[in-house]
PDB file of C-alpha atoms in Angstrom:
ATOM      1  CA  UNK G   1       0.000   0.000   0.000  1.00 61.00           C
ATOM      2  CA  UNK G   2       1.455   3.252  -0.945  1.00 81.00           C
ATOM      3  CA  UNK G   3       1.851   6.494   1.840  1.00 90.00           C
ATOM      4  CA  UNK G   4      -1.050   8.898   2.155  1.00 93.00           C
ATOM      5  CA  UNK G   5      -1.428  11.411   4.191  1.00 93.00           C
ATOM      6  CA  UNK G   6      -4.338  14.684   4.838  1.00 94.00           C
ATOM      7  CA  UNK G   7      -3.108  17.503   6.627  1.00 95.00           C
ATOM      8  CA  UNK G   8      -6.166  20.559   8.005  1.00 94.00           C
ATOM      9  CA  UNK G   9      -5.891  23.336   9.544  1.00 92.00           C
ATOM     10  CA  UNK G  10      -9.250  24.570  10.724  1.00 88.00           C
ATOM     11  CA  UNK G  11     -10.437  27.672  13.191  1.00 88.00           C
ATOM     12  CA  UNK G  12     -10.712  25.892  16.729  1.00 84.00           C
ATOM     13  CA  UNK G  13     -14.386  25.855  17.322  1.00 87.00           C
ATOM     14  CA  UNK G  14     -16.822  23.030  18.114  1.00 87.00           C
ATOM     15  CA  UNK G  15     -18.126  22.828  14.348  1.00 91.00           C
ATOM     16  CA  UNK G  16     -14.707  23.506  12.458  1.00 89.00           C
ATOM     17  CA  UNK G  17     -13.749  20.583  14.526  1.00 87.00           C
ATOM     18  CA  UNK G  18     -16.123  18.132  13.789  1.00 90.00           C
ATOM     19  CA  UNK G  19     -16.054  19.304  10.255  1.00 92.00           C
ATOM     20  CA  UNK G  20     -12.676  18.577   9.724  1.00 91.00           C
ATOM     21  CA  UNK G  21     -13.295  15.035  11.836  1.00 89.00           C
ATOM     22  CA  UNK G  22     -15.638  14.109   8.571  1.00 92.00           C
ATOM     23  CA  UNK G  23     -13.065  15.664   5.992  1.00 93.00           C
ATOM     24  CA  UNK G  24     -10.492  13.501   7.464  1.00 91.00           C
ATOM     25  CA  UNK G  25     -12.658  10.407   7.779  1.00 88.00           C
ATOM     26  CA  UNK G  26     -13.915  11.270   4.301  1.00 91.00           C
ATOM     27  CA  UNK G  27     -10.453  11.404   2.782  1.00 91.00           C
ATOM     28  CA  UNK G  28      -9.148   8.231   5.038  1.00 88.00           C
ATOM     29  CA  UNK G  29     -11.807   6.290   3.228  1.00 86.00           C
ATOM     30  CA  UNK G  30     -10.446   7.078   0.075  1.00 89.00           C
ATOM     31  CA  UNK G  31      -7.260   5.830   0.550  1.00 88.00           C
ATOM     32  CA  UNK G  32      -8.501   2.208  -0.448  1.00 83.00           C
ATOM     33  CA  UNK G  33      -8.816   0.944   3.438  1.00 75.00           C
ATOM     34  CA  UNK G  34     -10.797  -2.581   3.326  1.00 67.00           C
ATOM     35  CA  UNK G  35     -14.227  -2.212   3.798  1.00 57.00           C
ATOM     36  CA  UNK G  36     -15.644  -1.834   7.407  1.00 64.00           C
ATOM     37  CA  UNK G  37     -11.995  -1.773   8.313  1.00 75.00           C
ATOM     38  CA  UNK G  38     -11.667  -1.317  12.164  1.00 86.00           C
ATOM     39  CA  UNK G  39      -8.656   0.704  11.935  1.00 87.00           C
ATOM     40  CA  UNK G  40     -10.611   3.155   9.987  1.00 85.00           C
ATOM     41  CA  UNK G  41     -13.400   3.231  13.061  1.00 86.00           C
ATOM     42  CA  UNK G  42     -10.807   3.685  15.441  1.00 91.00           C
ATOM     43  CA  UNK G  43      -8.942   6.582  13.342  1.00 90.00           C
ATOM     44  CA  UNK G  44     -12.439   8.569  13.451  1.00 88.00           C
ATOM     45  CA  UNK G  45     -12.454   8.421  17.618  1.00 90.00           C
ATOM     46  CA  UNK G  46      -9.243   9.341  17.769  1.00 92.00           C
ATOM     47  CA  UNK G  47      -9.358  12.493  15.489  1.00 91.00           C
ATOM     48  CA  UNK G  48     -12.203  13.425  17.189  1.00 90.00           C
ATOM     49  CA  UNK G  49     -11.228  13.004  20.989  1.00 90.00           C
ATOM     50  CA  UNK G  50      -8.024  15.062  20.165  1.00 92.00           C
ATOM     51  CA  UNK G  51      -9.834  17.529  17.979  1.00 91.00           C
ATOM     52  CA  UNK G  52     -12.623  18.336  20.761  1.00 88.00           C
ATOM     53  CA  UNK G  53      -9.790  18.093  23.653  1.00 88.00           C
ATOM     54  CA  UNK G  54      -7.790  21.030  21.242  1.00 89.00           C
ATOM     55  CA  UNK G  55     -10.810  23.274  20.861  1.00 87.00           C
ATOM     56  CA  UNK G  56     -11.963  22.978  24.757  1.00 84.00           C
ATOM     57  CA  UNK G  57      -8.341  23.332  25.865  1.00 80.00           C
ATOM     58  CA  UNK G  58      -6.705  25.663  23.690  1.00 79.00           C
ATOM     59  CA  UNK G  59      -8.985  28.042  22.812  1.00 74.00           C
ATOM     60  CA  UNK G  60      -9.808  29.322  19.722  1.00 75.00           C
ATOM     61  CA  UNK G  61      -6.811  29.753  17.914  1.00 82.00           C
ATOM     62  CA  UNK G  62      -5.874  27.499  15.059  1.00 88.00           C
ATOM     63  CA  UNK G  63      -5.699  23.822  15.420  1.00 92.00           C
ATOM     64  CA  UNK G  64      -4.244  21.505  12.519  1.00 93.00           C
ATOM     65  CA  UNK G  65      -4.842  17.894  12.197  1.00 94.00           C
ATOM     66  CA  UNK G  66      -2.899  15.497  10.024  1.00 95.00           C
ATOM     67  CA  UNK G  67      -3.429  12.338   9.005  1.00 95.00           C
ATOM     68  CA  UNK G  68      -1.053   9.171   7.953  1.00 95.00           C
ATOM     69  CA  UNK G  69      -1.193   5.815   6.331  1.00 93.00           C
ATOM     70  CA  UNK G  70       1.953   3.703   5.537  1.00 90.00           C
ATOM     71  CA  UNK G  71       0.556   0.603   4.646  1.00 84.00           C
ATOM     72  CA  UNK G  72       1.609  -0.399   8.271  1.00 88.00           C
ATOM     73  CA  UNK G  73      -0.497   2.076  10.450  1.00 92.00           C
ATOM     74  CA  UNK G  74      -2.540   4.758  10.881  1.00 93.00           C
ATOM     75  CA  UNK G  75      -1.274   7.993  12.817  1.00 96.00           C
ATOM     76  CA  UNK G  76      -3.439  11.045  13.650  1.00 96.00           C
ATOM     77  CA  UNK G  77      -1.824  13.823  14.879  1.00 96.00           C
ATOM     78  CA  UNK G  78      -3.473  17.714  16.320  1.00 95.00           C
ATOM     79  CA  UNK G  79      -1.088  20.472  17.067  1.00 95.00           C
ATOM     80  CA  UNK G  80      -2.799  23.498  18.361  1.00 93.00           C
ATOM     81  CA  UNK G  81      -1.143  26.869  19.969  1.00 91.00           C
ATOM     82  CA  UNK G  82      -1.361  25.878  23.786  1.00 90.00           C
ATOM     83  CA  UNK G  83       1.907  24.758  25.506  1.00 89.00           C
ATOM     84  CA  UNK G  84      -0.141  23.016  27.782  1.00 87.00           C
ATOM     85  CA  UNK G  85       0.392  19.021  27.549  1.00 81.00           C
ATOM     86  CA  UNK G  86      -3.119  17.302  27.980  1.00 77.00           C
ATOM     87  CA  UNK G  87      -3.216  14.892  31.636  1.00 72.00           C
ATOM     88  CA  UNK G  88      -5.313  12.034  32.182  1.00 71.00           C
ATOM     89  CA  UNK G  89      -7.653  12.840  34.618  1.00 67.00           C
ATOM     90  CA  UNK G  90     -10.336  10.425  36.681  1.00 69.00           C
ATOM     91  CA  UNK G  91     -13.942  11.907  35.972  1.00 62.00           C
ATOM     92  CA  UNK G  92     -16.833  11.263  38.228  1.00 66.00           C
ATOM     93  CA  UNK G  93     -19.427   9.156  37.407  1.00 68.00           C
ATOM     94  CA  UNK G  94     -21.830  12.021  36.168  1.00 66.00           C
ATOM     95  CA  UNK G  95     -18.675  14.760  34.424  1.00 59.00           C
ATOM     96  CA  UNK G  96     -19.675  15.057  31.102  1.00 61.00           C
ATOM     97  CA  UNK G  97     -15.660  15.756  30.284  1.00 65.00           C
ATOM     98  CA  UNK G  98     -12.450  14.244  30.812  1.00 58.00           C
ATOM     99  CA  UNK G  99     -12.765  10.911  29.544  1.00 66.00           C
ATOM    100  CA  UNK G 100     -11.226  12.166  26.180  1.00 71.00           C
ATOM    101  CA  UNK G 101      -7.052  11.088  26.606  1.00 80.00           C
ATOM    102  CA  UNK G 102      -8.582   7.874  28.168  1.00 82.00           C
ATOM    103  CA  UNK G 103     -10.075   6.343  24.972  1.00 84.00           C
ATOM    104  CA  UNK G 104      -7.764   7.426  23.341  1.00 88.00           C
ATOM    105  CA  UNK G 105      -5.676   5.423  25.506  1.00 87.00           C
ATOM    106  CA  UNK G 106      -7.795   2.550  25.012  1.00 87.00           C
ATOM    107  CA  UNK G 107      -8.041   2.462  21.001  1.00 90.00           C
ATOM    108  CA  UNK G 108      -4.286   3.343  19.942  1.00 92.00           C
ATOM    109  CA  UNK G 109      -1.447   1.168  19.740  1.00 94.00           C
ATOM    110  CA  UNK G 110       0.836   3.856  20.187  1.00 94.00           C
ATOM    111  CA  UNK G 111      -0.232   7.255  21.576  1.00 92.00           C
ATOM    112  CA  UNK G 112       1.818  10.565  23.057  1.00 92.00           C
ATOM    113  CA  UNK G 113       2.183  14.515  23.412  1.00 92.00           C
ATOM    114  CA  UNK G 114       4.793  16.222  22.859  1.00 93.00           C
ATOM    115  CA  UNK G 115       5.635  19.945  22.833  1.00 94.00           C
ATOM    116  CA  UNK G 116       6.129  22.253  19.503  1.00 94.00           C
ATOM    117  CA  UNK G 117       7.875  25.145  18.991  1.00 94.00           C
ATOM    118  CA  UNK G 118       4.519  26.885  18.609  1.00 91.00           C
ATOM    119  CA  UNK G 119       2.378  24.857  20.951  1.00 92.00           C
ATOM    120  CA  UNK G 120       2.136  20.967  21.526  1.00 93.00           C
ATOM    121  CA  UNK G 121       1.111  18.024  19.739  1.00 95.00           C
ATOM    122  CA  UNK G 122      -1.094  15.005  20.368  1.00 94.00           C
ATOM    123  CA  UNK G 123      -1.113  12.272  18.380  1.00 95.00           C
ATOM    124  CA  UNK G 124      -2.111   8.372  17.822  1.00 95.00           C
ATOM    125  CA  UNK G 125      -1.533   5.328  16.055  1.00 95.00           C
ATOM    126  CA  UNK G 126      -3.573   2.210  15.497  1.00 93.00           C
ATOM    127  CA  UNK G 127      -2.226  -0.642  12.927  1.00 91.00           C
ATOM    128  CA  UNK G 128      -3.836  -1.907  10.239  1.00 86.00           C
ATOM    129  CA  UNK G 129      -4.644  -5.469  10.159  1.00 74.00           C
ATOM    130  CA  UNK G 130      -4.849  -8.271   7.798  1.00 45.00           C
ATOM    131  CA  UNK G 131      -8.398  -8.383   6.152  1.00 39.00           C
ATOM    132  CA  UNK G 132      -9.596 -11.444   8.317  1.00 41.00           C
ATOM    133  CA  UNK G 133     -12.969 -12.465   8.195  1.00 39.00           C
ATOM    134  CA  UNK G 134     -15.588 -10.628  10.682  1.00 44.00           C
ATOM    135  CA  UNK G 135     -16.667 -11.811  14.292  1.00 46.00           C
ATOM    136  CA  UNK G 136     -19.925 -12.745  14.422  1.00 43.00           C
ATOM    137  CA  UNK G 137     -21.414 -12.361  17.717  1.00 46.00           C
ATOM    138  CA  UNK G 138     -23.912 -14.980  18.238  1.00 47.00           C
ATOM    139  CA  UNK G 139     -27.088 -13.428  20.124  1.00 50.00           C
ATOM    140  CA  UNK G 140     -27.246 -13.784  24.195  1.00 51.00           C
ATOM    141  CA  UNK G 141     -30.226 -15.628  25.213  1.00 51.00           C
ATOM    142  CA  UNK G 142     -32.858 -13.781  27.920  1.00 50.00           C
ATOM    143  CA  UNK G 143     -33.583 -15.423  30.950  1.00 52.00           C
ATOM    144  CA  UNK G 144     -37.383 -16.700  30.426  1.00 55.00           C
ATOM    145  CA  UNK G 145     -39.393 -14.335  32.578  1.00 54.00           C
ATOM    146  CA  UNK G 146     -41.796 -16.016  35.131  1.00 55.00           C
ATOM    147  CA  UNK G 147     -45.246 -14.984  34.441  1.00 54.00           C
TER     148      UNK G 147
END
């Protein structure tokens, strides 16, 4: 598979952000992934936790998002203007924020900050796999219910 790569730079607001999210998707998809590929899946929640965590943390300056395929992996990367590094934090039960560095955590093989000379960058990785066939997942039976 030959290299590909996307590179945006959009305004940092809530909808430039999640319209670049779909541009990047968009573009990923066009870069002759297989089919329902996972690594595609995981690419889009991972553009989009670091996209949202650049617009709520670093204002709204401009935040560029790039994009990576070498036949081997996947790597999305967002640079924005703060020279704050992002930190994992432990949410409560009802915070509707903070869980964003966390699954990213959870879907990348490789994931890191590090800082820029004009801000920082966050990015992650997740490989591609062989095309295998797909999981099925059989269907759970329900416990009878007792009239």
């Amino acid at each position: 598979m030959e290299v590909h790569d996307i590179r945006l730079s959009v305004f940092g607001t809530p909808a430039a952000a999640a319209s670049a999210r779909r541009r990047l998707v968009a573009a990923i998809r066009d870069w002759g992934l297989p089919a329902g590929s996972e690594a595609l899946h995981v690419a889009e929640l991972m553009a989009g936790e670091l996209l949202s965590n650049a617009v709520q943390h670093a204002g709204p300056g401009a935040v560029t998002v790039t994009a990576r395929c070498d036949g081997n992996a996947i790597r999305v990367e967002v640079s924005d203007s703060s020279r704050d590094l992002p930190r994992t934090r432990s949410p409560s039960q009802d915070d509707e924020h903070g869980r964003g560095l966390s699954i990213v955590a959870a879907l990348a093989d490789r994931y890191g900050t590090e800082p820029t000379a004009s801000g920082k960058r966050c990015w992650a990785e997740v490989r591609l796999q062989a095309v295998s066939s797909p999981e099925v997942a059989l269907p759970v039976p329900l416990p009878r219910r007792r009239p």
